[in-house]
Coordinates of C-alpha atoms and ligand atoms in Angstrom, one line a residue:
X1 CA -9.6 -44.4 -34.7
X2 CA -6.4 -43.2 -33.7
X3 CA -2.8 -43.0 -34.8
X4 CA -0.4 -45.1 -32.5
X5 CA 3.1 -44.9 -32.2
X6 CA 4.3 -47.9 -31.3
X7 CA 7.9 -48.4 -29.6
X8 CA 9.5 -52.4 -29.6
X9 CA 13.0 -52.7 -27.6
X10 CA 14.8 -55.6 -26.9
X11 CA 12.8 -58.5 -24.7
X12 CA 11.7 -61.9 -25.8
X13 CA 8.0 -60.4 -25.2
X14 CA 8.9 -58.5 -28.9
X15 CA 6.8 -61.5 -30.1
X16 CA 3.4 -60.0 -28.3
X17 CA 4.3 -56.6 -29.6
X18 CA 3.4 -58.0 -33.2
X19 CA 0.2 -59.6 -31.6
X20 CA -0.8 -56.0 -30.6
X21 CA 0.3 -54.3 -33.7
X22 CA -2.0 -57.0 -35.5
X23 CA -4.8 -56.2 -33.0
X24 CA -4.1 -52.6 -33.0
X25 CA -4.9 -52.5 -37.2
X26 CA -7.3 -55.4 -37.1
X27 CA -9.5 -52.9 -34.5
X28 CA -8.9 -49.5 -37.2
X29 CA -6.0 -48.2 -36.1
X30 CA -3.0 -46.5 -37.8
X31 CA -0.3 -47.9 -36.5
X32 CA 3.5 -47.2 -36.8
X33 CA 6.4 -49.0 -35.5
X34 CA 9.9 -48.0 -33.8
X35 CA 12.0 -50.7 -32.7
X36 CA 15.7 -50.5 -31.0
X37 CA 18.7 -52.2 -32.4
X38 CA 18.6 -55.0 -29.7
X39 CA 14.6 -55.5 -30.9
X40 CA 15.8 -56.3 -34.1
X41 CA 17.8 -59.4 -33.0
X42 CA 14.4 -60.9 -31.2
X43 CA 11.5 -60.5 -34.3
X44 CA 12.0 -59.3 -37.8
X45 CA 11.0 -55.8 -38.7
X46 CA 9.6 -57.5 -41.7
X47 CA 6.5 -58.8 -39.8
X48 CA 5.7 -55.3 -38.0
X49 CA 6.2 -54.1 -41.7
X50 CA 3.7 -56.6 -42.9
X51 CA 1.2 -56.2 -40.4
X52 CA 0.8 -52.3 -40.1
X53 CA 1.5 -51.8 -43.9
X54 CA 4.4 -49.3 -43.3
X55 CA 8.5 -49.0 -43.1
X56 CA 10.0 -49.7 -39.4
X57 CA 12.3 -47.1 -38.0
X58 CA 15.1 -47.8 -36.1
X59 CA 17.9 -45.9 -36.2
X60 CA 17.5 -41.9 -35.6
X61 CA 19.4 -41.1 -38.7
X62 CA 17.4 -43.2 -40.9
X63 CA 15.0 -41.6 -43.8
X64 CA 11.5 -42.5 -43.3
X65 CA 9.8 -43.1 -46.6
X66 CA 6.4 -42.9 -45.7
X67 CA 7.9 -39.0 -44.8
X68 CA 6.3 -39.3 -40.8
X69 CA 2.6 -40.4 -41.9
X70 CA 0.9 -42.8 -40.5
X71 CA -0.9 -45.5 -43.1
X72 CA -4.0 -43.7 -44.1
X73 CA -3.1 -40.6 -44.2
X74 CA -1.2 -38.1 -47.0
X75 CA 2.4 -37.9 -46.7
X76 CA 3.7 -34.5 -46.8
X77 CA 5.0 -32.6 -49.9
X78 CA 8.6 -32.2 -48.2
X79 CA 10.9 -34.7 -46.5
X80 CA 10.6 -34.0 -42.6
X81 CA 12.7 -34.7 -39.5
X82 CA 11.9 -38.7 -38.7
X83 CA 12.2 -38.3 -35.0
X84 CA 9.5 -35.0 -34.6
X85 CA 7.5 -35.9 -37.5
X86 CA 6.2 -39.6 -36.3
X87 CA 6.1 -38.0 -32.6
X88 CA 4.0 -34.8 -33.6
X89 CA 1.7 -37.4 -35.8
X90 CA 0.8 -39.2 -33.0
X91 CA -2.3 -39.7 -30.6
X92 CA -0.3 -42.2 -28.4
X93 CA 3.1 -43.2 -28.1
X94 CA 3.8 -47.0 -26.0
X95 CA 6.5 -48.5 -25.6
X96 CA 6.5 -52.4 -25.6
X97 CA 8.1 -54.2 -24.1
X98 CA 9.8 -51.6 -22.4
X99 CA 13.8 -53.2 -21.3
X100 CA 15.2 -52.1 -18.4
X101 CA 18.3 -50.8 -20.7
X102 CA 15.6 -48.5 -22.8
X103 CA 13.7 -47.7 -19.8
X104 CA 17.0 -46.1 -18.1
X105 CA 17.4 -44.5 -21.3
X106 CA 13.6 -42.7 -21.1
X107 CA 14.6 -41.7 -17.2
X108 CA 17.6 -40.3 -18.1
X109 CA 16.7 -38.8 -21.3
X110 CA 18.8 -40.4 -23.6
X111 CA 18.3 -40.2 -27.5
X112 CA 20.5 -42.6 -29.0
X113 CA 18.0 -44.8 -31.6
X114 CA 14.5 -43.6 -33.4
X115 CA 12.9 -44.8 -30.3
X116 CA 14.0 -42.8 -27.8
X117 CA 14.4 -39.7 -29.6
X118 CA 10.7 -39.8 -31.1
X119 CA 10.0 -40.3 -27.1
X120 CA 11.5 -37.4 -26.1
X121 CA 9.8 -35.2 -28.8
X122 CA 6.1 -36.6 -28.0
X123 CA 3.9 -34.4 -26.7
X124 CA 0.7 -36.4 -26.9
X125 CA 0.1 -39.4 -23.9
X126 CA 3.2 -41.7 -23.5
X127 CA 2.9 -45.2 -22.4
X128 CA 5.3 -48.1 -21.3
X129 CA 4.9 -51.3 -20.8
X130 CA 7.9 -52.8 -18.7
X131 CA 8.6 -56.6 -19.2
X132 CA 12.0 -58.8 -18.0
X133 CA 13.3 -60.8 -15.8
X134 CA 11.7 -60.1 -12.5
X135 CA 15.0 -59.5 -10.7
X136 CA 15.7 -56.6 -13.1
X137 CA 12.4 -55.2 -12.6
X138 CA 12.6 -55.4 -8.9
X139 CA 15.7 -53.7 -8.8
X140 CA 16.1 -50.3 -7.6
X141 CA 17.1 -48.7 -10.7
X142 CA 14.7 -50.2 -12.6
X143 CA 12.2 -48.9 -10.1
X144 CA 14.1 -45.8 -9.7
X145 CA 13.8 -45.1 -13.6
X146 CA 10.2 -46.1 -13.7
X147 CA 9.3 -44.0 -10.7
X148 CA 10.7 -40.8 -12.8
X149 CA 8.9 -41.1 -15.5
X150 CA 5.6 -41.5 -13.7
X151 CA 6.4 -38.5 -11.9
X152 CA 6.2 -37.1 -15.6
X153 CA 3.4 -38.0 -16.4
X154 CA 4.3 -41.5 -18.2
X155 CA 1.7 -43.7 -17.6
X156 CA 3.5 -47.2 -16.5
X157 CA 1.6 -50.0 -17.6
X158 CA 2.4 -53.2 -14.6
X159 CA 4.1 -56.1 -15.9
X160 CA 2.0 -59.4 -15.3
X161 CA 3.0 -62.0 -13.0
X162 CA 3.7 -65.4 -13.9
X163 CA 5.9 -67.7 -16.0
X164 CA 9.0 -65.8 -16.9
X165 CA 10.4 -66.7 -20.0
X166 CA 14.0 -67.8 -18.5
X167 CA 12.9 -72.1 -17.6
X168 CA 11.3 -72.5 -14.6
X169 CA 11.3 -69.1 -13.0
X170 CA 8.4 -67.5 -12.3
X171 CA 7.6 -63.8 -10.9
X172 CA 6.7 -60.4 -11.4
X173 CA 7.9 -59.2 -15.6
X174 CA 5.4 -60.4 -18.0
X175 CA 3.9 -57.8 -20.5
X176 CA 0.6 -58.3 -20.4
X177 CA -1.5 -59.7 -23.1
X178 CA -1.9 -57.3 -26.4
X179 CA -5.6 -57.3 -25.5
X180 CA -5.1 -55.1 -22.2
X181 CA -2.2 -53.0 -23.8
X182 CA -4.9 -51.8 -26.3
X183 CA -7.1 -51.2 -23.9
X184 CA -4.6 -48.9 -22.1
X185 CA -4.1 -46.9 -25.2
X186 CA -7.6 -46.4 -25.4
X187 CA -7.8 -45.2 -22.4
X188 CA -5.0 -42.7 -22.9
X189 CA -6.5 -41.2 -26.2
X190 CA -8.0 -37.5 -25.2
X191 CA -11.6 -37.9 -25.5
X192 CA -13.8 -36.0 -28.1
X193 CA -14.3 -32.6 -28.0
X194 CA -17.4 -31.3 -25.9
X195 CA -19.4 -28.2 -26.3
X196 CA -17.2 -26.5 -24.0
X197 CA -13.6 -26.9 -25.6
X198 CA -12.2 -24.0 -26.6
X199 CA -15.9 -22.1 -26.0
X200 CA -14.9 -17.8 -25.2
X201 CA -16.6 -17.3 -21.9
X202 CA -16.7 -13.6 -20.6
X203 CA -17.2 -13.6 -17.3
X204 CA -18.1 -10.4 -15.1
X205 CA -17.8 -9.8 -11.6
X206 CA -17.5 -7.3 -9.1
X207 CA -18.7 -4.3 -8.3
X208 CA -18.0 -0.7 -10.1
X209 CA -16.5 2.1 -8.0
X210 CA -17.5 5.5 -9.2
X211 CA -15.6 8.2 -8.2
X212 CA -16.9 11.7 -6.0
X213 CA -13.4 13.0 -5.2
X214 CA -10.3 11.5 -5.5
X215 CA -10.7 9.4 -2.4
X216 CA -14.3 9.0 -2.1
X217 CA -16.6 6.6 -4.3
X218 CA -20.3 5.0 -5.0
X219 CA -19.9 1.7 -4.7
X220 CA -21.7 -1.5 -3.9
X221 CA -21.0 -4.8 -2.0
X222 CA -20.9 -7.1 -5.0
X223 CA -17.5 -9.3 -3.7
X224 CA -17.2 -11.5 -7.3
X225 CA -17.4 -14.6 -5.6
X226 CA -20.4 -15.7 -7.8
X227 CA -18.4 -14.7 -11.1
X228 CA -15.6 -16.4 -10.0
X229 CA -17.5 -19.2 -9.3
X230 CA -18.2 -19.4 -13.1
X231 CA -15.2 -18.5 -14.4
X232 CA -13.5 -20.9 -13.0
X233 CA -16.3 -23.9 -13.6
X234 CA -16.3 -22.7 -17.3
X235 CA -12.4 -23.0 -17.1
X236 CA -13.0 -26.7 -15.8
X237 CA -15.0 -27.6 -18.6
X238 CA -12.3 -26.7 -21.0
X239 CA -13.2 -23.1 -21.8
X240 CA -11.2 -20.0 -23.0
X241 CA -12.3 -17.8 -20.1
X242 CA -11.6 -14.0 -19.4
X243 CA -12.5 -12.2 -16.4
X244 CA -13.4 -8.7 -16.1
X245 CA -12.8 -8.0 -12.6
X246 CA -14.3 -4.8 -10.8
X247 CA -12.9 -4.4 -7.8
X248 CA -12.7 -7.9 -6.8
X249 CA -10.0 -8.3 -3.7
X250 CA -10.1 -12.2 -4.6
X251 CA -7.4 -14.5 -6.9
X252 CA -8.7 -15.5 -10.2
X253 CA -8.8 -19.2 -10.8
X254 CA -5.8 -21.0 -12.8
X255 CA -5.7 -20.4 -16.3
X256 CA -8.1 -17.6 -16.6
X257 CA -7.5 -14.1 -18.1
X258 CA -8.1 -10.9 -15.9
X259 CA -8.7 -7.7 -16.8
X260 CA -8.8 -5.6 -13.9
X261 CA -11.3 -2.3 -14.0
X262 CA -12.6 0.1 -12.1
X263 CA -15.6 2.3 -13.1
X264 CA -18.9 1.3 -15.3
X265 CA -17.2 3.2 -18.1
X266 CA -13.9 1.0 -17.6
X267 CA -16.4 -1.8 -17.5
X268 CA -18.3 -1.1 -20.3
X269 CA -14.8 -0.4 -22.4
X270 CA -13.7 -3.6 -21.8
X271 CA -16.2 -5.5 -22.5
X272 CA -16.7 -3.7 -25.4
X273 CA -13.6 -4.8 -26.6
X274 CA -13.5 -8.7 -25.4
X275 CA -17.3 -9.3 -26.3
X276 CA -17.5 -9.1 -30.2
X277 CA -14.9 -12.2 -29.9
X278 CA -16.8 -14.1 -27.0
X279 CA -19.7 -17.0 -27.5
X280 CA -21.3 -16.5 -24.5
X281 CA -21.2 -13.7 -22.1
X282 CA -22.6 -13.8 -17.8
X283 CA -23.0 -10.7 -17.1
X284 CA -22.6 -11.4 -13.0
X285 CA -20.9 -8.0 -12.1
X286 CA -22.8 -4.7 -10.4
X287 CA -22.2 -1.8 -12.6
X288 CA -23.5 1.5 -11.0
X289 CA -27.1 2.9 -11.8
X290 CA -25.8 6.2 -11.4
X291 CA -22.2 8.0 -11.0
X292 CA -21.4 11.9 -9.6
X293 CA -22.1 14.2 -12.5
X294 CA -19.2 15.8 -11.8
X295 CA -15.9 14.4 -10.5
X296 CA -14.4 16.8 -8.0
X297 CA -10.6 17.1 -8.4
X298 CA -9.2 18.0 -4.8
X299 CA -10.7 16.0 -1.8
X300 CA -14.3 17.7 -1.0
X301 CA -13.7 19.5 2.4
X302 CA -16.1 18.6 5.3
X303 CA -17.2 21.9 5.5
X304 CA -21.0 23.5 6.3
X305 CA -24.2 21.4 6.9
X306 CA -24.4 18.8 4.9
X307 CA -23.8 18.8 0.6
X308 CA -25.9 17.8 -2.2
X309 CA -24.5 15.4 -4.8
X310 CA -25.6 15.6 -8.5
X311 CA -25.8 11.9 -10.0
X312 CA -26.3 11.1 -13.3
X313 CA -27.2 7.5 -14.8
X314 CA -24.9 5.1 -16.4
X315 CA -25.7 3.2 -19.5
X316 CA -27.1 0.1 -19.5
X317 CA -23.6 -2.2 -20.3
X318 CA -25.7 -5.6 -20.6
X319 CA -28.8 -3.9 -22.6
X320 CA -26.3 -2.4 -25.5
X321 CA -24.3 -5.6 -25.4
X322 CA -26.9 -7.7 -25.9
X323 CA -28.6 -5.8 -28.4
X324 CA -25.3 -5.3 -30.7
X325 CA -24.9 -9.3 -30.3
X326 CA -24.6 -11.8 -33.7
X327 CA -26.6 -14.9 -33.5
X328 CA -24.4 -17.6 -32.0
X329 CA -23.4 -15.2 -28.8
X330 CA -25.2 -16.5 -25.6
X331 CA -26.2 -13.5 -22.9
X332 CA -26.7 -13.8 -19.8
X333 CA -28.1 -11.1 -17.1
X334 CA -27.9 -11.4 -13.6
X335 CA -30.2 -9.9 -11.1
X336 CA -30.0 -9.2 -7.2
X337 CA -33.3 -8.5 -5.6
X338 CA -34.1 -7.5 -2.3
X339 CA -37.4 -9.8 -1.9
X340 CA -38.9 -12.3 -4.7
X341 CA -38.2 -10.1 -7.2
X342 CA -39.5 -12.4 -10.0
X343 CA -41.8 -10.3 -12.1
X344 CA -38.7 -7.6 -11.8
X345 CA -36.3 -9.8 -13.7
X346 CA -39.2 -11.1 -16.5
X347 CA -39.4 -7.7 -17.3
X348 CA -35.6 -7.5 -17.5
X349 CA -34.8 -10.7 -19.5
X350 CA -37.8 -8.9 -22.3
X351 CA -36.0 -5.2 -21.8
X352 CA -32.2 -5.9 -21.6
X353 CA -32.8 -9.0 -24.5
X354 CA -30.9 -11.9 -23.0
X355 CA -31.4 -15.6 -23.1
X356 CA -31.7 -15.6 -18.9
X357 CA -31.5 -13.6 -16.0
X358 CA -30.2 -15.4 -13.3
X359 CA -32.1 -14.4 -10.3
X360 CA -31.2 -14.0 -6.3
X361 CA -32.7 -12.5 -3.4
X362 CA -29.8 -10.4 -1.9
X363 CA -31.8 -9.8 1.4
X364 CA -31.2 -12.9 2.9
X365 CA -27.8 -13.0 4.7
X366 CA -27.0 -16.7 4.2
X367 CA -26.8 -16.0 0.4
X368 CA -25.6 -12.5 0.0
X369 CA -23.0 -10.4 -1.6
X370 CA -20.4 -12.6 0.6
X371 CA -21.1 -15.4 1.2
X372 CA -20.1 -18.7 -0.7
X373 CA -23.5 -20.1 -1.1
X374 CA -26.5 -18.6 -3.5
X375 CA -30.0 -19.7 -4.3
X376 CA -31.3 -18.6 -7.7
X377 CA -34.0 -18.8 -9.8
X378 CA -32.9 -19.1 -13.5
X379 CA -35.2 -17.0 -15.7
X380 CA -35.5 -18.0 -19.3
X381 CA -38.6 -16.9 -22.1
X382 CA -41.2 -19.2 -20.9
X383 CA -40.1 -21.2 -17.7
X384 CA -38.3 -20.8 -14.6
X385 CA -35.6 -23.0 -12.9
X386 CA -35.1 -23.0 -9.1
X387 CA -31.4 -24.0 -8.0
X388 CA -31.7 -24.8 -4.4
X389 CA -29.6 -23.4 -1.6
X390 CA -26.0 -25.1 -2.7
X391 CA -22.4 -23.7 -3.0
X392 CA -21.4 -21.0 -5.9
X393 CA -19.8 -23.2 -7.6
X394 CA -22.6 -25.6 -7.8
X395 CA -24.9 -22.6 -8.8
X396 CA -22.3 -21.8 -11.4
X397 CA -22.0 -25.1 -12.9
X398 CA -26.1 -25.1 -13.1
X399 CA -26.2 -22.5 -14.8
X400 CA -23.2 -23.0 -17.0
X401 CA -25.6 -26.4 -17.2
X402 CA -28.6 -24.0 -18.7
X403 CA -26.2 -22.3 -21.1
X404 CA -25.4 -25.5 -22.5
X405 CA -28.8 -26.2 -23.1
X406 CA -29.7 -22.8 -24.6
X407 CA -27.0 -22.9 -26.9
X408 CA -27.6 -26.9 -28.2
X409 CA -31.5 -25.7 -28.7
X410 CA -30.1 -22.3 -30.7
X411 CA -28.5 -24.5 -32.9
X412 CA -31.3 -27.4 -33.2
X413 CA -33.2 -24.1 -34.3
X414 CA -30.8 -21.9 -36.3
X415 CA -28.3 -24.0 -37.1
X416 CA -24.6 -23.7 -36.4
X417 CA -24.0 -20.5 -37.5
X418 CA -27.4 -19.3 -36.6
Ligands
CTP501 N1 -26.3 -4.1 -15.7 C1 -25.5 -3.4 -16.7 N2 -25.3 -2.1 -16.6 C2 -25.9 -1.3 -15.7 C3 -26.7 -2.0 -14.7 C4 -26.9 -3.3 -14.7 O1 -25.0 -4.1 -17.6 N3 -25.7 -0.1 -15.6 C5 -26.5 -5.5 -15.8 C6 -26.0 -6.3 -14.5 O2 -24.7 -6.7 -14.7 C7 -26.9 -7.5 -14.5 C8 -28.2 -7.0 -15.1 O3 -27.9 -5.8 -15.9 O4 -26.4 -8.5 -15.3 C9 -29.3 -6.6 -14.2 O5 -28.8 -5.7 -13.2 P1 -29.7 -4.9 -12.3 O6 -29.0 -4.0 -11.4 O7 -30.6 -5.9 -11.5 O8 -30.7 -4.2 -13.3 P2 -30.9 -2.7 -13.6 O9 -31.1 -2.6 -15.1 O10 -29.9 -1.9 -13.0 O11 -32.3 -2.5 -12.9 P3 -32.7 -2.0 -11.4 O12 -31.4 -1.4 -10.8 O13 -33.8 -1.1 -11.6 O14 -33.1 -3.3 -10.7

C-alpha cells in the first residue's frame, strides 16, 4: 500500500477528487491532501479531511500538524518543513484536477501555494490529471505547458471526452473517473525490489599484459566483449556493477564503475580490494599463466640468434578469491577451450571452488575472442547447461539467469546469511 500525495486545484471536477481520495483509503492507501486557494471555493477541505483522516494543506506557510506523515505512520520528533516533508514522504504525487492556471504554474515552476511547492520538491513519480473547459485545454499554452512537463518526466493523465460541465457543451476536459486515476497511480508506484537491486556485481574482462621490456608484452586476445556483455545486463537488472577492465579498448556501459588495469598482479590487487564487498563475482577476464621472470628495463636489443625468455607462473586470481570467499558471495569461473573442453572445466569448477565455470570453445571463429556472439556450456556441481549459439548479451543474461538461481537455492539451503 502506498503513500499518495494528492494535489486538488481549482475545477468543478474537485468533487471526483474526493471520490478518489475515498477510493484511494477504501483500497489501503495513505493518503494526503493539498488543495489550492481557488480548490477551496469548489469542495470543503473538511470532507478531504474526513475521508483520509488527516489536516489539508493549503497554503506553503502553513504548519502541518500531522508534522509531514502520512496516516499510519509515526510523526517525527521535530516540526519539519511542510512543503519537503509531505513531498519526500511520498510514493506518488497527482495532481487532480489539474487547472490550466496550476498547470502553467507546474511548467513554469512556480511555488506560490503548498501545492505547487511540494510539486517542485517531489522526487518520487508525479502525475496530473488535466480537466476544463475544452477550449482551454486545446489551447496552445495549455498544451504548451503540458507538453513541458511531459518532457520531464510528468506523466499526463488524458482528460476524458464528453459532457463538459458548462450546459450543453461537450468536448475534450473531463477528468476521468476516480477508478482509472487509481489505477494510474498504481501503475506509477516503483515495483518491488528484485533479487537484483542494489546486488555488487564484479565483473572481469579483458586480457592481462605482462611486461618483457618496456615496450614489449605477453598478452592474449581476450577483447572484454563477453564481460561487458554482463556488466552491462547486471547493470539492467538494477545492479551495483564494477568493472575491472584489462586492457579492454571498448566503452563501459552507463552507470557502471571502471577500474582500469594492466598486469595479473594489477588484476589480482584490485580485485582484491573490490571483492570482500561484492555478492557475486564473474570472473570473465584472461589473466596470464605465466609473466617474464624478470622485467628488462631498457628496450631488449635485437641482437644475436635468437633469446631465451625465463617465465614464471602467476597465481591463480579466481582460485584464492574463491577460496577466501564468506558464504553469501556467488563465484563464477570462466573457461576458453580450444576443442570440447568439458572434462577440463569439471576439473576446474572442483580445483578453483566456484559455483560454475562458464565454458566456450575459443577455436571456432564465429564465437571467438571478437566476436559478438558466444556459445557456452554452463558448468555447475552436477549438471550442465548448453546456451545455444545467440548474442553476448543474451549469453550474459543466461547466465546472469543461472546466478539467480544459484543464489535463491544458496539461500533455500543456508538461509539468508548462509
Ligand atoms: N584465472 C585466474 N587467474 C589465472 C588464470 C585464470 O583467476 N592466473 C581464472 C580465469 O579468469 C577464469 C578461470 O580462472 O575465470 C579459468 O581460466 P583458465 O585460463 O581456463 O584456467 P587456468 O587455471 O589458467 O587453466 P589452464 O590455463 O590450464 O586451462
Amino acid at each position: 500500500m502506498a503513500r499518495i500525495l494528492l494535489g486538488v486545484s481549482g475545477g468543478i471536477a474537485a468533487y471526483k477528487a474526493i471520490e478518489l481520495a475515498r477510493l484511494a483509503t477504501k483500497e489501503g492507501h495513505a493518503v494526503r491532501v493539498l488543495m489550492t486557494p481557488t480548490a477551496t471555493r469548489f469542495v470543503g477541505a473538511a470532507s478531504f479531511e474526513g475521508i483520509v483522516g488527516a489536516p489539508v494543506l493549503i497554503d506553503e506557510f502553513e504548519r502541518d500538524p500531522a508534522r509531514g506523515a502520512f496516516p499510519g505512520d509515526p510523526e517525527p520528533g521535530h516540526d519539519p518543513i511542510g512543503h519537503l516533508e509531505l513531498a519526500a514522504n511520498a510514493d506518488a504525487y497527482l495532481v487532480a484536477p489539474a487547472s490550466a492556471n496550476t498547470i502553467a504554474k507546474l511548467a513554469t515552476g512556480a511555488a506560490d501555494s503548498m501545492l505547487t511547492t511540494s510539486f517542485l520538491s517531489s522526487s518520487g513519480p508525479r502525475l496530473v490529471a488535466p480537466a476544463m473547459n475544452d477550449r482551454m485545454y486545446r489551447d496552445p499554452a495549455t498544451q504548451e505547458n503540458l507538453a513541458a512537463l511531459r518532457e520531464r518526466g510528468v506523466l499526463v493523465i488524458d482528460p476524458d471526452e464528453g459532457p463538459l460541465a458548462s450546459r450543453g457543451e461537450h468536448g475534450v476536459g473531463r477528468l476521468p473517473e476516480p477508478r482509472a486515476l487509481l489505477d494510474r497511480i498504481e501503475a506509477a508506484l516503483p515495483g518491488p525490489a528484485g533479487p537484483w537491486d542494489g546486488l555488487r556485481v564484479l565483473v572481469s574482462a579483458g586480457g592481462t599484459r605482462e611486461p618483457i621490456d618496456p615496450v614489449r608484452f605477453i598478452g592474449n586476445r581476450s577483447s572484454g566483449r563477453m564481460g561487458l556483455a554482463l556488466a552491462e545486463r547486471a547493470a539492467r537488472r538494477g545492479a551495483e556493477v564494477t568493472l575491472v577492465a584489462a586492457n579492454v579498448c571498448l566503452d563501459e556501459p552507463a552507470g557502471v564503475r571502471r577500474v582500469n588495469v594492466e598486469t595479473a598482479a594489477e588484476l589480482k590487487s584490485a580485485l582484491g580490494s573490490e571483492f570482500p564487498s561484492s555478492d557475486v563475482l564473474l570472473m570473465a577476464a584472461a589473466p596470464a599463466d605465466f609473466r617474464a621472470s624478470a622485467v628488462a628495463e631498457r628496450k631488449l636489443p635485437r641482437e644475436g640468434q635468437g633469446m631465451e625468455l625465463e617465465l614464471e607462473p602467476t597465481e591463480d586470481i579466481l582460485a584464492g578469491l574463491a577460496s577466501g570467499r564468506h558464504g553469501g558471495q556467488t563465484v563464477i569461473g570462466f573457461a576458453a577451450e580450444t576443442g570440447s573442453g568439458l572434462e577440463r572445466a569439471r576439473e576446474k569448477l572442483r580445483r578453483k571452488a566456484v559455483d560454475a565455470i562458464v565454458l566456450n570453445d575459443v577455436s571456432r571463429p564465429e564465437i571467438g575472442f571478437e566476436s559478438d556472439q558466444n556459445e557456452v556450456v554452463i558448468v555447475e556441481a552436477g549438471q550442465e547447461r548448453q546456451i545455444p549459439l545467440s548474442s553476448k548479451a543474451d549469453v550474459a543474461d543466461a547466465i546472469l539467469d543461472r546466478v539467480e538461481a544459484l543464489r535463491e537455492e544458496a539461500i533455500e539451503v543456508h538461509g539468508p546469511d548462509r
